[in-house]
């Protein structure tokens, strides 16, 4: 039986880079993969974009209303008409933007279709609240792996702090990608608390 994996980490922990490396490793051995990501994350349009400057088009953009298993199965069927190569795995970038139902469907792909599914994403938003997709992945994934990065102080970063106009902000919608001039900085809990205190925000 194949497994559902959730590889998570704060921003700038190299998640997309790791995903692209896994895809390369499979294909270097003559195996086929499918790259997918939710269309909620459109910063790279229809591509997986690494902060190192490497990018690759995705095979599947998943809308919130899509049945992940159904669209995956359809794509596999279309590919089988062109090649006899079996799909070795499904790689999902920005997996936190999946719906809870889509995570259940990813689990079904692994268990019922015997195709490993590797999801890469962050656990929490800029207010330290879990994304629905991440919460469900933490609940049912066979394997959890943390990809680590460091805070500006040198400690392990855990939180994704949001900045607008160079200032940290702690209010707003959970998802702010397009049309919002925001950036993010990965912070350890101590540094996150300090920035909260400066603006009088509740850190948790």
mmCIF file of C-alpha atoms in Angstrom:
data_model
loop_
_atom_site.group_PDB
_atom_site.id
_atom_site.type_symbol
_atom_site.label_atom_id
_atom_site.label_comp_id
_atom_site.label_asym_id
_atom_site.label_seq_id
_atom_site.Cartn_x
_atom_site.Cartn_y
_atom_site.Cartn_z
ATOM 1 C CA UNK A 1 0.000 0.000 0.000
ATOM 2 C CA UNK A 2 1.250 3.450 -0.922
ATOM 3 C CA UNK A 3 1.248 6.277 1.626
ATOM 4 C CA UNK A 4 0.203 9.900 2.013
ATOM 5 C CA UNK A 5 3.112 12.094 3.139
ATOM 6 C CA UNK A 6 2.975 15.619 4.532
ATOM 7 C CA UNK A 7 6.264 17.503 4.429
ATOM 8 C CA UNK A 8 5.759 20.812 6.188
ATOM 9 C CA UNK A 9 7.810 23.775 7.262
ATOM 10 C CA UNK A 10 7.768 27.516 7.735
ATOM 11 C CA UNK A 11 8.201 29.722 4.701
ATOM 12 C CA UNK A 12 11.666 29.674 3.144
ATOM 13 C CA UNK A 13 12.318 26.129 4.366
ATOM 14 C CA UNK A 14 12.821 24.845 0.821
ATOM 15 C CA UNK A 15 9.560 22.958 0.349
ATOM 16 C CA UNK A 16 9.130 23.686 -3.362
ATOM 17 C CA UNK A 17 12.817 23.027 -3.977
ATOM 18 C CA UNK A 18 12.503 19.657 -2.223
ATOM 19 C CA UNK A 19 9.420 18.794 -4.293
ATOM 20 C CA UNK A 20 11.200 19.587 -7.552
ATOM 21 C CA UNK A 21 14.176 17.481 -6.452
ATOM 22 C CA UNK A 22 11.893 14.516 -5.747
ATOM 23 C CA UNK A 23 10.318 14.894 -9.200
ATOM 24 C CA UNK A 24 13.774 14.976 -10.769
ATOM 25 C CA UNK A 25 14.870 11.875 -8.840
ATOM 26 C CA UNK A 26 11.867 9.860 -10.036
ATOM 27 C CA UNK A 27 12.235 10.947 -13.648
ATOM 28 C CA UNK A 28 15.976 10.343 -13.637
ATOM 29 C CA UNK A 29 15.059 6.707 -13.029
ATOM 30 C CA UNK A 30 12.573 6.646 -15.903
ATOM 31 C CA UNK A 31 9.450 6.995 -13.744
ATOM 32 C CA UNK A 32 6.583 9.406 -14.366
ATOM 33 C CA UNK A 33 5.169 11.858 -11.827
ATOM 34 C CA UNK A 34 2.277 14.293 -11.705
ATOM 35 C CA UNK A 35 2.795 17.745 -10.205
ATOM 36 C CA UNK A 36 -0.256 19.491 -8.795
ATOM 37 C CA UNK A 37 -1.120 22.524 -6.748
ATOM 38 C CA UNK A 38 -4.285 24.300 -5.635
ATOM 39 C CA UNK A 39 -5.180 27.255 -7.835
ATOM 40 C CA UNK A 40 -5.583 29.350 -4.666
ATOM 41 C CA UNK A 41 -1.835 29.891 -4.888
ATOM 42 C CA UNK A 42 -1.369 31.800 -8.141
ATOM 43 C CA UNK A 43 1.954 33.528 -7.409
ATOM 44 C CA UNK A 44 3.592 31.196 -9.882
ATOM 45 C CA UNK A 45 0.493 30.849 -12.052
ATOM 46 C CA UNK A 46 0.590 27.279 -13.350
ATOM 47 C CA UNK A 47 4.085 26.448 -12.092
ATOM 48 C CA UNK A 48 5.872 25.216 -9.001
ATOM 49 C CA UNK A 49 8.313 28.025 -8.216
ATOM 50 C CA UNK A 50 11.356 27.572 -5.999
ATOM 51 C CA UNK A 51 12.939 30.562 -4.280
ATOM 52 C CA UNK A 52 16.236 29.386 -5.770
ATOM 53 C CA UNK A 53 14.894 30.402 -9.166
ATOM 54 C CA UNK A 54 13.962 26.930 -10.394
ATOM 55 C CA UNK A 55 10.445 26.413 -11.662
ATOM 56 C CA UNK A 56 8.414 23.833 -13.505
ATOM 57 C CA UNK A 57 4.883 23.845 -14.953
ATOM 58 C CA UNK A 58 2.323 21.858 -13.025
ATOM 59 C CA UNK A 59 0.303 19.108 -14.616
ATOM 60 C CA UNK A 60 -2.786 19.764 -12.543
ATOM 61 C CA UNK A 61 -4.240 22.985 -11.090
ATOM 62 C CA UNK A 62 -6.802 22.002 -8.482
ATOM 63 C CA UNK A 63 -9.815 24.256 -7.903
ATOM 64 C CA UNK A 64 -11.545 24.203 -4.486
ATOM 65 C CA UNK A 65 -14.602 22.510 -5.981
ATOM 66 C CA UNK A 66 -12.605 19.760 -7.722
ATOM 67 C CA UNK A 67 -12.632 16.153 -6.620
ATOM 68 C CA UNK A 68 -8.884 15.577 -6.459
ATOM 69 C CA UNK A 69 -9.101 11.841 -6.997
ATOM 70 C CA UNK A 70 -11.420 12.249 -9.988
ATOM 71 C CA UNK A 71 -9.261 14.841 -11.785
ATOM 72 C CA UNK A 72 -6.110 12.858 -10.978
ATOM 73 C CA UNK A 73 -7.643 9.659 -12.350
ATOM 74 C CA UNK A 74 -8.734 11.455 -15.521
ATOM 75 C CA UNK A 75 -5.245 12.827 -16.102
ATOM 76 C CA UNK A 76 -3.686 9.404 -15.515
ATOM 77 C CA UNK A 77 -6.100 7.916 -18.057
ATOM 78 C CA UNK A 78 -5.202 10.591 -20.628
ATOM 79 C CA UNK A 79 -1.506 9.924 -20.115
ATOM 80 C CA UNK A 80 -1.960 6.166 -20.427
ATOM 81 C CA UNK A 81 -3.248 6.697 -23.954
ATOM 82 C CA UNK A 82 0.128 8.208 -24.877
ATOM 83 C CA UNK A 83 2.517 6.108 -22.802
ATOM 84 C CA UNK A 84 2.547 2.825 -20.938
ATOM 85 C CA UNK A 85 4.589 4.311 -18.080
ATOM 86 C CA UNK A 86 2.812 4.034 -14.722
ATOM 87 C CA UNK A 87 2.515 7.159 -12.577
ATOM 88 C CA UNK A 88 4.997 6.690 -9.744
ATOM 89 C CA UNK A 89 3.677 9.445 -7.458
ATOM 90 C CA UNK A 90 1.553 12.556 -7.088
ATOM 91 C CA UNK A 91 3.428 15.632 -5.804
ATOM 92 C CA UNK A 92 1.354 18.516 -4.392
ATOM 93 C CA UNK A 93 2.839 21.967 -3.792
ATOM 94 C CA UNK A 94 1.182 24.424 -1.354
ATOM 95 C CA UNK A 95 -0.864 21.558 0.073
ATOM 96 C CA UNK A 96 -2.222 23.760 2.864
ATOM 97 C CA UNK A 97 -4.637 25.228 0.318
ATOM 98 C CA UNK A 98 -6.337 21.890 -0.323
ATOM 99 C CA UNK A 99 -9.773 21.509 1.213
ATOM 100 C CA UNK A 100 -10.317 18.901 3.902
ATOM 101 C CA UNK A 101 -12.268 16.837 1.366
ATOM 102 C CA UNK A 102 -9.391 16.985 -1.116
ATOM 103 C CA UNK A 103 -6.970 15.740 1.534
ATOM 104 C CA UNK A 104 -9.349 12.807 2.093
ATOM 105 C CA UNK A 105 -9.257 12.204 -1.661
ATOM 106 C CA UNK A 106 -5.436 12.338 -1.631
ATOM 107 C CA UNK A 107 -5.538 9.669 1.055
ATOM 108 C CA UNK A 108 -7.786 7.565 -1.197
ATOM 109 C CA UNK A 109 -5.326 7.946 -4.093
ATOM 110 C CA UNK A 110 -2.590 6.532 -1.877
ATOM 111 C CA UNK A 111 -4.593 3.736 -0.264
ATOM 112 C CA UNK A 112 -7.064 2.708 -2.959
ATOM 113 C CA UNK A 113 -5.096 3.551 -6.112
ATOM 114 C CA UNK A 114 -1.714 2.589 -4.648
ATOM 115 C CA UNK A 115 -0.009 5.811 -5.769
ATOM 116 C CA UNK A 116 2.182 7.626 -3.215
ATOM 117 C CA UNK A 117 1.057 11.200 -2.568
ATOM 118 C CA UNK A 118 3.577 13.736 -1.259
ATOM 119 C CA UNK A 119 2.120 17.028 -0.054
ATOM 120 C CA UNK A 120 4.351 20.016 0.721
ATOM 121 C CA UNK A 121 3.072 23.029 2.649
ATOM 122 C CA UNK A 122 2.933 25.158 5.750
ATOM 123 C CA UNK A 123 0.950 24.282 8.856
ATOM 124 C CA UNK A 124 -0.258 27.686 10.030
ATOM 125 C CA UNK A 125 -1.052 31.155 8.752
ATOM 126 C CA UNK A 126 0.372 34.502 9.920
ATOM 127 C CA UNK A 127 -1.896 34.364 12.988
ATOM 128 C CA UNK A 128 -0.616 30.875 13.931
ATOM 129 C CA UNK A 129 -3.944 29.301 12.926
ATOM 130 C CA UNK A 130 -3.966 26.072 10.988
ATOM 131 C CA UNK A 131 -5.038 25.914 7.379
ATOM 132 C CA UNK A 132 -7.907 23.429 6.871
ATOM 133 C CA UNK A 133 -5.828 21.359 4.441
ATOM 134 C CA UNK A 134 -2.849 21.234 6.779
ATOM 135 C CA UNK A 135 -4.979 20.296 9.776
ATOM 136 C CA UNK A 136 -6.453 17.367 7.887
ATOM 137 C CA UNK A 137 -3.025 16.284 6.614
ATOM 138 C CA UNK A 138 -1.693 16.312 10.169
ATOM 139 C CA UNK A 139 -4.658 14.164 11.171
ATOM 140 C CA UNK A 140 -4.460 11.418 8.543
ATOM 141 C CA UNK A 141 -1.116 11.445 6.696
ATOM 142 C CA UNK A 142 0.852 8.225 7.093
ATOM 143 C CA UNK A 143 4.098 10.154 7.432
ATOM 144 C CA UNK A 144 4.910 13.647 8.729
ATOM 145 C CA UNK A 145 8.242 15.351 8.090
ATOM 146 C CA UNK A 146 9.323 18.829 9.125
ATOM 147 C CA UNK A 147 11.547 20.829 6.793
ATOM 148 C CA UNK A 148 13.417 23.301 8.969
ATOM 149 C CA UNK A 149 14.581 26.861 8.465
ATOM 150 C CA UNK A 150 15.982 29.468 10.831
ATOM 151 C CA UNK A 151 14.737 32.742 12.246
ATOM 152 C CA UNK A 152 16.761 35.960 11.949
ATOM 153 C CA UNK A 153 18.020 35.274 15.486
ATOM 154 C CA UNK A 154 19.353 31.843 14.522
ATOM 155 C CA UNK A 155 16.699 29.744 16.288
ATOM 156 C CA UNK A 156 14.340 27.401 14.450
ATOM 157 C CA UNK A 157 11.560 29.341 12.718
ATOM 158 C CA UNK A 158 8.020 28.098 13.316
ATOM 159 C CA UNK A 159 5.719 30.980 12.437
ATOM 160 C CA UNK A 160 5.006 32.870 9.206
ATOM 161 C CA UNK A 161 4.696 36.565 10.071
ATOM 162 C CA UNK A 162 3.029 38.898 7.584
ATOM 163 C CA UNK A 163 4.403 42.335 6.690
ATOM 164 C CA UNK A 164 2.807 45.219 4.791
ATOM 165 C CA UNK A 165 4.746 48.377 4.023
ATOM 166 C CA UNK A 166 7.675 46.955 5.949
ATOM 167 C CA UNK A 167 5.624 46.593 9.153
ATOM 168 C CA UNK A 168 4.383 43.422 10.781
ATOM 169 C CA UNK A 169 0.599 43.040 10.768
ATOM 170 C CA UNK A 170 -1.491 40.541 12.697
ATOM 171 C CA UNK A 171 -4.984 41.095 11.307
ATOM 172 C CA UNK A 172 -6.468 40.234 7.937
ATOM 173 C CA UNK A 173 -7.688 37.361 5.788
ATOM 174 C CA UNK A 174 -5.966 34.014 6.103
ATOM 175 C CA UNK A 175 -4.972 34.013 2.428
ATOM 176 C CA UNK A 176 -3.455 37.124 0.863
ATOM 177 C CA UNK A 177 -1.518 36.434 -2.326
ATOM 178 C CA UNK A 178 -2.593 38.483 -5.333
ATOM 179 C CA UNK A 179 -3.514 42.144 -5.154
ATOM 180 C CA UNK A 180 -2.069 42.544 -1.659
ATOM 181 C CA UNK A 181 1.381 44.082 -1.239
ATOM 182 C CA UNK A 182 2.404 41.746 1.562
ATOM 183 C CA UNK A 183 5.538 39.802 2.331
ATOM 184 C CA UNK A 184 6.307 37.160 4.932
ATOM 185 C CA UNK A 185 9.134 36.457 7.335
ATOM 186 C CA UNK A 186 9.719 33.158 9.112
ATOM 187 C CA UNK A 187 10.179 33.747 12.841
ATOM 188 C CA UNK A 188 10.850 31.683 15.941
ATOM 189 C CA UNK A 189 8.183 31.954 18.691
ATOM 190 C CA UNK A 190 10.270 34.432 20.721
ATOM 191 C CA UNK A 191 10.736 36.857 17.840
ATOM 192 C CA UNK A 192 7.090 36.451 16.824
ATOM 193 C CA UNK A 193 5.962 37.347 20.345
ATOM 194 C CA UNK A 194 8.254 40.392 20.395
ATOM 195 C CA UNK A 195 6.763 41.724 17.158
ATOM 196 C CA UNK A 196 3.261 41.142 18.514
ATOM 197 C CA UNK A 197 4.101 43.115 21.653
ATOM 198 C CA UNK A 198 5.337 46.082 19.616
ATOM 199 C CA UNK A 199 1.904 46.582 18.065
ATOM 200 C CA UNK A 200 -0.166 45.343 20.992
ATOM 201 C CA UNK A 201 -1.398 42.236 19.174
ATOM 202 C CA UNK A 202 -2.432 39.005 20.876
ATOM 203 C CA UNK A 203 0.277 36.513 19.864
ATOM 204 C CA UNK A 204 -1.994 33.440 20.047
#
